[in-house]
Amino acid sequence: MTTKITTVLGIDPGLDRTGWAVLTRDARSVLSLTACGLIHTQAGQELPARLDYIFRQLQQILQTYAPQQVAMEQNFFLKRAVTMANTVMTRGVILLACEQAQKQITFYPPKRVKMMLCGTGAADKKQVQRMVQLTLNLNKPPQPDDVADAVAIGICHLKTSPLNNMLNVKTAFLEKLKAAREQQIKKTVK
């Protein structure tokens, strides 16, 4: 009997600090944390150098852990325009690295991740860290917040992707069925 293991890379993007986490789900739906970390860039560096560093580090993570799937936080900006622009550019290099590695990305709004883990979309950082710790049976919560958020995104993906895949298959089947019916109607009308 082969054991099917699903591996996901969770990413919490940011120019200063990009959190990442590699998690697995085994055939019995047991989740485990393989590795996690922080890609940290120096504020004094030029923007292109910072983006290049994030890109190269993410390429290395993708090559080292070869995740089957990637999940990233979908950002909603209520902050300063400069912060928003920098995060958008960071997301761009992350998307490029994943595209080059032929990895499709699934995006999750922060409230959905919090709802999945904590039961409320209004959970604070400490609650998310604690639920990550409990879910993965870790000795202590992942630190810093960016890493804990990346782990939480990975957990959310691993818990919701099987259902999402079934829904996508059902939707595709229904679309093919509808197209076949339309073709049948066209043949009957002629």
mmCIF file with all atom_site columns, C-alpha atoms in Angstrom:
data_model
loop_
_atom_site.group_PDB
_atom_site.id
_atom_site.type_symbol
_atom_site.label_atom_id
_atom_site.label_alt_id
_atom_site.label_comp_id
_atom_site.label_asym_id
_atom_site.label_entity_id
_atom_site.label_seq_id
_atom_site.pdbx_PDB_ins_code
_atom_site.Cartn_x
_atom_site.Cartn_y
_atom_site.Cartn_z
_atom_site.occupancy
_atom_site.B_iso_or_equiv
_atom_site.pdbx_formal_charge
_atom_site.auth_seq_id
_atom_site.auth_comp_id
_atom_site.auth_asym_id
_atom_site.auth_atom_id
_atom_site.pdbx_PDB_model_num
ATOM 1   C CA . MET A 1 1   ? 0.000   0.000  0.000   1.00 0.00 ? 1   MET A CA 1
ATOM 2   C CA . THR A 1 2   ? 1.400   3.380  -0.990  1.00 0.00 ? 2   THR A CA 1
ATOM 3   C CA . THR A 1 3   ? 0.985   6.321  1.330   1.00 0.00 ? 3   THR A CA 1
ATOM 4   C CA . LYS A 1 4   ? -0.040  9.490  -0.402  1.00 0.00 ? 4   LYS A CA 1
ATOM 5   C CA . ILE A 1 5   ? 1.658   12.524 1.076   1.00 0.00 ? 5   ILE A CA 1
ATOM 6   C CA . THR A 1 6   ? 0.693   16.039 0.054   1.00 0.00 ? 6   THR A CA 1
ATOM 7   C CA . THR A 1 7   ? 3.294   18.765 0.540   1.00 0.00 ? 7   THR A CA 1
ATOM 8   C CA . VAL A 1 8   ? 2.459   22.462 0.561   1.00 0.00 ? 8   VAL A CA 1
ATOM 9   C CA . LEU A 1 9   ? 4.556   25.603 0.833   1.00 0.00 ? 9   LEU A CA 1
ATOM 10  C CA . GLY A 1 10  ? 2.724   28.306 2.785   1.00 0.00 ? 10  GLY A CA 1
ATOM 11  C CA . ILE A 1 11  ? 3.874   31.896 2.210   1.00 0.00 ? 11  ILE A CA 1
ATOM 12  C CA . ASP A 1 12  ? 3.161   35.125 4.106   1.00 0.00 ? 12  ASP A CA 1
ATOM 13  C CA . PRO A 1 13  ? 4.638   37.750 1.740   1.00 0.00 ? 13  PRO A CA 1
ATOM 14  C CA . GLY A 1 14  ? 6.341   40.954 2.812   1.00 0.00 ? 14  GLY A CA 1
ATOM 15  C CA . LEU A 1 15  ? 9.315   42.965 1.585   1.00 0.00 ? 15  LEU A CA 1
ATOM 16  C CA . ASP A 1 16  ? 10.952  43.178 5.000   1.00 0.00 ? 16  ASP A CA 1
ATOM 17  C CA . ARG A 1 17  ? 9.930   39.723 6.211   1.00 0.00 ? 17  ARG A CA 1
ATOM 18  C CA . THR A 1 18  ? 8.465   36.897 4.141   1.00 0.00 ? 18  THR A CA 1
ATOM 19  C CA . GLY A 1 19  ? 7.423   33.934 6.236   1.00 0.00 ? 19  GLY A CA 1
ATOM 20  C CA . TRP A 1 20  ? 7.454   30.461 4.708   1.00 0.00 ? 20  TRP A CA 1
ATOM 21  C CA . ALA A 1 21  ? 6.536   26.979 5.884   1.00 0.00 ? 21  ALA A CA 1
ATOM 22  C CA . VAL A 1 22  ? 6.568   23.513 4.328   1.00 0.00 ? 22  VAL A CA 1
ATOM 23  C CA . LEU A 1 23  ? 3.870   21.189 5.660   1.00 0.00 ? 23  LEU A CA 1
ATOM 24  C CA . THR A 1 24  ? 2.683   17.714 4.775   1.00 0.00 ? 24  THR A CA 1
ATOM 25  C CA . ARG A 1 25  ? -0.580  15.804 5.029   1.00 0.00 ? 25  ARG A CA 1
ATOM 26  C CA . ASP A 1 26  ? -0.337  12.024 5.009   1.00 0.00 ? 26  ASP A CA 1
ATOM 27  C CA . ALA A 1 27  ? -2.916  9.476  3.827   1.00 0.00 ? 27  ALA A CA 1
ATOM 28  C CA . ARG A 1 28  ? -4.594  9.571  7.254   1.00 0.00 ? 28  ARG A CA 1
ATOM 29  C CA . SER A 1 29  ? -4.865  13.394 7.057   1.00 0.00 ? 29  SER A CA 1
ATOM 30  C CA . VAL A 1 30  ? -2.226  13.893 9.746   1.00 0.00 ? 30  VAL A CA 1
ATOM 31  C CA . LEU A 1 31  ? -0.538  17.259 9.308   1.00 0.00 ? 31  LEU A CA 1
ATOM 32  C CA . SER A 1 32  ? 3.106   17.885 10.114  1.00 0.00 ? 32  SER A CA 1
ATOM 33  C CA . LEU A 1 33  ? 5.567   20.743 9.801   1.00 0.00 ? 33  LEU A CA 1
ATOM 34  C CA . THR A 1 34  ? 8.652   19.868 7.736   1.00 0.00 ? 34  THR A CA 1
ATOM 35  C CA . ALA A 1 35  ? 10.445  23.228 7.841   1.00 0.00 ? 35  ALA A CA 1
ATOM 36  C CA . CYS A 1 36  ? 9.732   26.916 8.264   1.00 0.00 ? 36  CYS A CA 1
ATOM 37  C CA . GLY A 1 37  ? 11.630  30.145 8.245   1.00 0.00 ? 37  GLY A CA 1
ATOM 38  C CA . LEU A 1 38  ? 11.852  33.793 7.454   1.00 0.00 ? 38  LEU A CA 1
ATOM 39  C CA . ILE A 1 39  ? 13.276  35.524 4.396   1.00 0.00 ? 39  ILE A CA 1
ATOM 40  C CA . HIS A 1 40  ? 14.471  38.808 5.872   1.00 0.00 ? 40  HIS A CA 1
ATOM 41  C CA . THR A 1 41  ? 15.790  41.716 3.807   1.00 0.00 ? 41  THR A CA 1
ATOM 42  C CA . GLN A 1 42  ? 17.672  44.723 5.114   1.00 0.00 ? 42  GLN A CA 1
ATOM 43  C CA . ALA A 1 43  ? 15.830  48.051 5.073   1.00 0.00 ? 43  ALA A CA 1
ATOM 44  C CA . GLY A 1 44  ? 18.939  49.914 3.883   1.00 0.00 ? 44  GLY A CA 1
ATOM 45  C CA . GLN A 1 45  ? 19.282  47.848 0.700   1.00 0.00 ? 45  GLN A CA 1
ATOM 46  C CA . GLU A 1 46  ? 18.010  49.043 -2.651  1.00 0.00 ? 46  GLU A CA 1
ATOM 47  C CA . LEU A 1 47  ? 14.594  47.650 -3.625  1.00 0.00 ? 47  LEU A CA 1
ATOM 48  C CA . PRO A 1 48  ? 15.849  45.581 -6.610  1.00 0.00 ? 48  PRO A CA 1
ATOM 49  C CA . ALA A 1 49  ? 18.458  43.885 -4.406  1.00 0.00 ? 49  ALA A CA 1
ATOM 50  C CA . ARG A 1 50  ? 15.834  43.048 -1.785  1.00 0.00 ? 50  ARG A CA 1
ATOM 51  C CA . LEU A 1 51  ? 13.459  41.599 -4.379  1.00 0.00 ? 51  LEU A CA 1
ATOM 52  C CA . ASP A 1 52  ? 16.284  39.597 -5.958  1.00 0.00 ? 52  ASP A CA 1
ATOM 53  C CA . TYR A 1 53  ? 17.199  38.152 -2.555  1.00 0.00 ? 53  TYR A CA 1
ATOM 54  C CA . ILE A 1 54  ? 13.585  37.106 -1.881  1.00 0.00 ? 54  ILE A CA 1
ATOM 55  C CA . PHE A 1 55  ? 13.364  35.570 -5.350  1.00 0.00 ? 55  PHE A CA 1
ATOM 56  C CA . ARG A 1 56  ? 16.592  33.567 -4.975  1.00 0.00 ? 56  ARG A CA 1
ATOM 57  C CA . GLN A 1 57  ? 15.704  32.385 -1.459  1.00 0.00 ? 57  GLN A CA 1
ATOM 58  C CA . LEU A 1 58  ? 12.269  31.246 -2.604  1.00 0.00 ? 58  LEU A CA 1
ATOM 59  C CA . GLN A 1 59  ? 13.792  29.429 -5.575  1.00 0.00 ? 59  GLN A CA 1
ATOM 60  C CA . GLN A 1 60  ? 16.084  27.594 -3.145  1.00 0.00 ? 60  GLN A CA 1
ATOM 61  C CA . ILE A 1 61  ? 13.142  26.649 -0.884  1.00 0.00 ? 61  ILE A CA 1
ATOM 62  C CA . LEU A 1 62  ? 11.144  25.383 -3.871  1.00 0.00 ? 62  LEU A CA 1
ATOM 63  C CA . GLN A 1 63  ? 14.101  23.328 -5.083  1.00 0.00 ? 63  GLN A CA 1
ATOM 64  C CA . THR A 1 64  ? 15.019  21.951 -1.657  1.00 0.00 ? 64  THR A CA 1
ATOM 65  C CA . TYR A 1 65  ? 11.537  20.895 -0.515  1.00 0.00 ? 65  TYR A CA 1
ATOM 66  C CA . ALA A 1 66  ? 9.811   20.394 -3.914  1.00 0.00 ? 66  ALA A CA 1
ATOM 67  C CA . PRO A 1 67  ? 6.302   21.129 -2.633  1.00 0.00 ? 67  PRO A CA 1
ATOM 68  C CA . GLN A 1 68  ? 3.430   19.869 -4.748  1.00 0.00 ? 68  GLN A CA 1
ATOM 69  C CA . GLN A 1 69  ? 1.314   22.906 -3.927  1.00 0.00 ? 69  GLN A CA 1
ATOM 70  C CA . VAL A 1 70  ? 1.807   26.526 -2.864  1.00 0.00 ? 70  VAL A CA 1
ATOM 71  C CA . ALA A 1 71  ? -0.569  28.627 -0.759  1.00 0.00 ? 71  ALA A CA 1
ATOM 72  C CA . MET A 1 72  ? -0.108  32.344 -0.184  1.00 0.00 ? 72  MET A CA 1
ATOM 73  C CA . GLU A 1 73  ? -1.908  34.976 1.810   1.00 0.00 ? 73  GLU A CA 1
ATOM 74  C CA . GLN A 1 74  ? -4.136  37.184 -0.285  1.00 0.00 ? 74  GLN A CA 1
ATOM 75  C CA . ASN A 1 75  ? -3.404  40.716 0.856   1.00 0.00 ? 75  ASN A CA 1
ATOM 76  C CA . PHE A 1 76  ? -5.897  43.451 1.579   1.00 0.00 ? 76  PHE A CA 1
ATOM 77  C CA . PHE A 1 77  ? -4.233  46.785 2.122   1.00 0.00 ? 77  PHE A CA 1
ATOM 78  C CA . LEU A 1 78  ? -5.330  49.333 4.627   1.00 0.00 ? 78  LEU A CA 1
ATOM 79  C CA . LYS A 1 79  ? -1.802  50.586 5.252   1.00 0.00 ? 79  LYS A CA 1
ATOM 80  C CA . ARG A 1 80  ? 0.435   53.141 3.634   1.00 0.00 ? 80  ARG A CA 1
ATOM 81  C CA . ALA A 1 81  ? 0.803   53.218 -0.140  1.00 0.00 ? 81  ALA A CA 1
ATOM 82  C CA . VAL A 1 82  ? 4.562   52.524 0.082   1.00 0.00 ? 82  VAL A CA 1
ATOM 83  C CA . THR A 1 83  ? 3.966   49.369 2.143   1.00 0.00 ? 83  THR A CA 1
ATOM 84  C CA . MET A 1 84  ? 1.307   48.269 -0.326  1.00 0.00 ? 84  MET A CA 1
ATOM 85  C CA . ALA A 1 85  ? 3.568   48.834 -3.342  1.00 0.00 ? 85  ALA A CA 1
ATOM 86  C CA . ASN A 1 86  ? 6.485   46.967 -1.750  1.00 0.00 ? 86  ASN A CA 1
ATOM 87  C CA . THR A 1 87  ? 4.305   43.992 -0.823  1.00 0.00 ? 87  THR A CA 1
ATOM 88  C CA . VAL A 1 88  ? 2.816   43.893 -4.330  1.00 0.00 ? 88  VAL A CA 1
ATOM 89  C CA . MET A 1 89  ? 6.332   43.790 -5.811  1.00 0.00 ? 89  MET A CA 1
ATOM 90  C CA . THR A 1 90  ? 7.321   41.065 -3.343  1.00 0.00 ? 90  THR A CA 1
ATOM 91  C CA . ARG A 1 91  ? 4.288   39.043 -4.360  1.00 0.00 ? 91  ARG A CA 1
ATOM 92  C CA . GLY A 1 92  ? 5.388   39.508 -7.971  1.00 0.00 ? 92  GLY A CA 1
ATOM 93  C CA . VAL A 1 93  ? 8.779   37.896 -7.431  1.00 0.00 ? 93  VAL A CA 1
ATOM 94  C CA . ILE A 1 94  ? 7.122   35.096 -5.438  1.00 0.00 ? 94  ILE A CA 1
ATOM 95  C CA . LEU A 1 95  ? 4.696   34.489 -8.305  1.00 0.00 ? 95  LEU A CA 1
ATOM 96  C CA . LEU A 1 96  ? 7.611   34.477 -10.760 1.00 0.00 ? 96  LEU A CA 1
ATOM 97  C CA . ALA A 1 97  ? 9.608   31.960 -8.698  1.00 0.00 ? 97  ALA A CA 1
ATOM 98  C CA . CYS A 1 98  ? 6.561   29.691 -8.429  1.00 0.00 ? 98  CYS A CA 1
ATOM 99  C CA . GLU A 1 99  ? 5.802   30.029 -12.137 1.00 0.00 ? 99  GLU A CA 1
ATOM 100 C CA . GLN A 1 100 ? 9.368   29.087 -13.035 1.00 0.00 ? 100 GLN A CA 1
ATOM 101 C CA . ALA A 1 101 ? 9.085   26.071 -10.720 1.00 0.00 ? 101 ALA A CA 1
ATOM 102 C CA . GLN A 1 102 ? 5.733   25.234 -12.372 1.00 0.00 ? 102 GLN A CA 1
ATOM 103 C CA . LYS A 1 103 ? 3.831   25.548 -9.086  1.00 0.00 ? 103 LYS A CA 1
ATOM 104 C CA . GLN A 1 104 ? 0.283   26.826 -9.067  1.00 0.00 ? 104 GLN A CA 1
ATOM 105 C CA . ILE A 1 105 ? -0.564  29.129 -6.156  1.00 0.00 ? 105 ILE A CA 1
ATOM 106 C CA . THR A 1 106 ? -3.794  29.115 -4.187  1.00 0.00 ? 106 THR A CA 1
ATOM 107 C CA . PHE A 1 107 ? -4.587  32.362 -2.385  1.00 0.00 ? 107 PHE A CA 1
ATOM 108 C CA . TYR A 1 108 ? -6.313  32.626 0.988   1.00 0.00 ? 108 TYR A CA 1
ATOM 109 C CA . PRO A 1 109 ? -7.674  35.796 2.596   1.00 0.00 ? 109 PRO A CA 1
ATOM 110 C CA . PRO A 1 110 ? -6.405  36.274 6.169   1.00 0.00 ? 110 PRO A CA 1
ATOM 111 C CA . LYS A 1 111 ? -9.929  36.032 7.602   1.00 0.00 ? 111 LYS A CA 1
ATOM 112 C CA . ARG A 1 112 ? -10.469 32.645 5.962   1.00 0.00 ? 112 ARG A CA 1
ATOM 113 C CA . VAL A 1 113 ? -7.201  31.320 7.397   1.00 0.00 ? 113 VAL A CA 1
ATOM 114 C CA . LYS A 1 114 ? -8.141  32.585 10.866  1.00 0.00 ? 114 LYS A CA 1
ATOM 115 C CA . MET A 1 115 ? -11.654 31.140 10.550  1.00 0.00 ? 115 MET A CA 1
ATOM 116 C CA . MET A 1 116 ? -10.272 27.735 9.554   1.00 0.00 ? 116 MET A CA 1
ATOM 117 C CA . LEU A 1 117 ? -7.799  27.590 12.419  1.00 0.00 ? 117 LEU A CA 1
ATOM 118 C CA . CYS A 1 118 ? -9.473  29.535 15.215  1.00 0.00 ? 118 CYS A CA 1
ATOM 119 C CA . GLY A 1 119 ? -13.170 29.475 14.369  1.00 0.00 ? 119 GLY A CA 1
ATOM 120 C CA . THR A 1 120 ? -13.297 33.253 13.965  1.00 0.00 ? 120 THR A CA 1
ATOM 121 C CA . GLY A 1 121 ? -11.988 35.568 11.282  1.00 0.00 ? 121 GLY A CA 1
ATOM 122 C CA . ALA A 1 122 ? -11.177 38.130 13.960  1.00 0.00 ? 122 ALA A CA 1
ATOM 123 C CA . ALA A 1 123 ? -8.567  36.019 15.788  1.00 0.00 ? 123 ALA A CA 1
ATOM 124 C CA . ASP A 1 124 ? -5.418  37.854 16.848  1.00 0.00 ? 124 ASP A CA 1
ATOM 125 C CA . LYS A 1 125 ? -1.811  36.818 16.163  1.00 0.00 ? 125 LYS A CA 1
ATOM 126 C CA . LYS A 1 126 ? -1.436  35.031 19.516  1.00 0.00 ? 126 LYS A CA 1
ATOM 127 C CA . GLN A 1 127 ? -4.576  32.951 18.903  1.00 0.00 ? 127 GLN A CA 1
ATOM 128 C CA . VAL A 1 128 ? -3.333  31.944 15.458  1.00 0.00 ? 128 VAL A CA 1
ATOM 129 C CA . GLN A 1 129 ? 0.077   30.990 16.858  1.00 0.00 ? 129 GLN A CA 1
ATOM 130 C CA . ARG A 1 130 ? -1.524  28.929 19.620  1.00 0.00 ? 130 ARG A CA 1
ATOM 131 C CA . MET A 1 131 ? -3.837  27.075 17.222  1.00 0.00 ? 131 MET A CA 1
ATOM 132 C CA . VAL A 1 132 ? -0.902  26.348 14.900  1.00 0.00 ? 132 VAL A CA 1
ATOM 133 C CA . GLN A 1 133 ? 0.964   24.931 17.894  1.00 0.00 ? 133 GLN A CA 1
ATOM 134 C CA . LEU A 1 134 ? -1.987  22.769 18.940  1.00 0.00 ? 134 LEU A CA 1
ATOM 135 C CA . THR A 1 135 ? -2.834  21.619 15.415  1.00 0.00 ? 135 THR A CA 1
ATOM 136 C CA . LEU A 1 136 ? 0.707   20.446 14.729  1.00 0.00 ? 136 LEU A CA 1
ATOM 137 C CA . ASN A 1 137 ? 1.430   19.312 18.301  1.00 0.00 ? 137 ASN A CA 1
ATOM 138 C CA . LEU A 1 138 ? 4.484   21.587 18.537  1.00 0.00 ? 138 LEU A CA 1
ATOM 139 C CA . ASN A 1 139 ? 6.380   22.262 21.776  1.00 0.00 ? 139 ASN A CA 1
ATOM 140 C CA . LYS A 1 140 ? 6.050   26.022 21.240  1.00 0.00 ? 140 LYS A CA 1
ATOM 141 C CA . PRO A 1 141 ? 4.303   28.323 18.766  1.00 0.00 ? 141 PRO A CA 1
ATOM 142 C CA . PRO A 1 142 ? 6.247   29.207 15.611  1.00 0.00 ? 142 PRO A CA 1
ATOM 143 C CA . GLN A 1 143 ? 7.992   32.577 15.810  1.00 0.00 ? 143 GLN A CA 1
ATOM 144 C CA . PRO A 1 144 ? 7.907   35.304 14.538  1.00 0.00 ? 144 PRO A CA 1
ATOM 145 C CA . ASP A 1 145 ? 4.372   36.174 13.424  1.00 0.00 ? 145 ASP A CA 1
ATOM 146 C CA . ASP A 1 146 ? 5.263   35.984 9.732   1.00 0.00 ? 146 ASP A CA 1
ATOM 147 C CA . VAL A 1 147 ? 6.410   32.370 10.072  1.00 0.00 ? 147 VAL A CA 1
ATOM 148 C CA . ALA A 1 148 ? 3.347   31.439 12.157  1.00 0.00 ? 148 ALA A CA 1
ATOM 149 C CA . ASP A 1 149 ? 1.129   33.030 9.496   1.00 0.00 ? 149 ASP A CA 1
ATOM 150 C CA . ALA A 1 150 ? 2.871   31.024 6.751   1.00 0.00 ? 150 ALA A CA 1
ATOM 151 C CA . VAL A 1 151 ? 2.317   27.822 8.742   1.00 0.00 ? 151 VAL A CA 1
ATOM 152 C CA . ALA A 1 152 ? -1.345  28.782 9.269   1.00 0.00 ? 152 ALA A CA 1
ATOM 153 C CA . ILE A 1 153 ? -1.791  29.374 5.524   1.00 0.00 ? 153 ILE A CA 1
ATOM 154 C CA . GLY A 1 154 ? -0.301  25.946 4.823   1.00 0.00 ? 154 GLY A CA 1
ATOM 155 C CA . ILE A 1 155 ? -2.616  24.303 7.367   1.00 0.00 ? 155 ILE A CA 1
ATOM 156 C CA . CYS A 1 156 ? -5.631  26.082 5.876   1.00 0.00 ? 156 CYS A CA 1
ATOM 157 C CA . HIS A 1 157 ? -4.665  24.834 2.425   1.00 0.00 ? 157 HIS A CA 1
ATOM 158 C CA . LEU A 1 158 ? -4.088  21.244 3.506   1.00 0.00 ? 158 LEU A CA 1
ATOM 159 C CA . LYS A 1 159 ? -7.415  21.164 5.336   1.00 0.00 ? 159 LYS A CA 1
ATOM 160 C CA . THR A 1 160 ? -9.479  22.747 2.564   1.00 0.00 ? 160 THR A CA 1
ATOM 161 C CA . SER A 1 161 ? -7.809  21.560 -0.651  1.00 0.00 ? 161 SER A CA 1
ATOM 162 C CA . PRO A 1 162 ? -9.331  18.041 -0.720  1.00 0.00 ? 162 PRO A CA 1
ATOM 163 C CA . LEU A 1 163 ? -12.845 19.509 -0.623  1.00 0.00 ? 163 LEU A CA 1
ATOM 164 C CA . ASN A 1 164 ? -11.911 22.238 -3.101  1.00 0.00 ? 164 ASN A CA 1
ATOM 165 C CA . ASN A 1 165 ? -10.521 19.592 -5.475  1.00 0.00 ? 165 ASN A CA 1
ATOM 166 C CA . MET A 1 166 ? -13.748 17.579 -5.263  1.00 0.00 ? 166 MET A CA 1
ATOM 167 C CA . LEU A 1 167 ? -15.802 20.710 -5.925  1.00 0.00 ? 167 LEU A CA 1
ATOM 168 C CA . ASN A 1 168 ? -13.597 21.604 -8.918  1.00 0.00 ? 168 ASN A CA 1
ATOM 169 C CA . VAL A 1 169 ? -14.004 18.101 -10.375 1.00 0.00 ? 169 VAL A CA 1
ATOM 170 C CA . LYS A 1 170 ? -17.764 18.282 -9.886  1.00 0.00 ? 170 LYS A CA 1
ATOM 171 C CA . THR A 1 171 ? -17.906 21.745 -11.479 1.00 0.00 ? 171 THR A CA 1
ATOM 172 C CA . ALA A 1 172 ? -15.830 20.605 -14.458 1.00 0.00 ? 172 ALA A CA 1
ATOM 173 C CA . PHE A 1 173 ? -18.058 17.534 -14.891 1.00 0.00 ? 173 PHE A CA 1
ATOM 174 C CA . LEU A 1 174 ? -21.219 19.675 -14.778 1.00 0.00 ? 174 LEU A CA 1
ATOM 175 C CA . GLU A 1 175 ? -19.747 22.087 -17.336 1.00 0.00 ? 175 GLU A CA 1
ATOM 176 C CA . LYS A 1 176 ? -18.927 19.191 -19.690 1.00 0.00 ? 176 LYS A CA 1
ATOM 177 C CA . LEU A 1 177 ? -22.400 17.754 -19.181 1.00 0.00 ? 177 LEU A CA 1
ATOM 178 C CA . LYS A 1 178 ? -23.975 21.127 -19.974 1.00 0.00 ? 178 LYS A CA 1
ATOM 179 C CA . ALA A 1 179 ? -21.836 21.480 -23.122 1.00 0.00 ? 179 ALA A CA 1
ATOM 180 C CA . ALA A 1 180 ? -22.806 17.959 -24.231 1.00 0.00 ? 180 ALA A CA 1
ATOM 181 C CA . ARG A 1 181 ? -26.491 18.760 -23.725 1.00 0.00 ? 181 ARG A CA 1
ATOM 182 C CA . GLU A 1 182 ? -26.142 21.961 -25.727 1.00 0.00 ? 182 GLU A CA 1
ATOM 183 C CA . GLN A 1 183 ? -24.444 20.033 -28.530 1.00 0.00 ? 183 GLN A CA 1
ATOM 184 C CA . GLN A 1 184 ? -27.240 17.451 -28.442 1.00 0.00 ? 184 GLN A CA 1
ATOM 185 C CA . ILE A 1 185 ? -29.871 20.191 -28.662 1.00 0.00 ? 185 ILE A CA 1
ATOM 186 C CA . LYS A 1 186 ? -28.069 21.773 -31.634 1.00 0.00 ? 186 LYS A CA 1
ATOM 187 C CA . LYS A 1 187 ? -27.981 18.404 -33.426 1.00 0.00 ? 187 LYS A CA 1
ATOM 188 C CA . THR A 1 188 ? -31.679 17.834 -32.710 1.00 0.00 ? 188 THR A CA 1
ATOM 189 C CA . VAL A 1 189 ? -32.666 21.305 -33.977 1.00 0.00 ? 189 VAL A CA 1
ATOM 190 C CA . LYS A 1 190 ? -30.818 20.839 -37.294 1.00 0.00 ? 190 LYS A CA 1
#
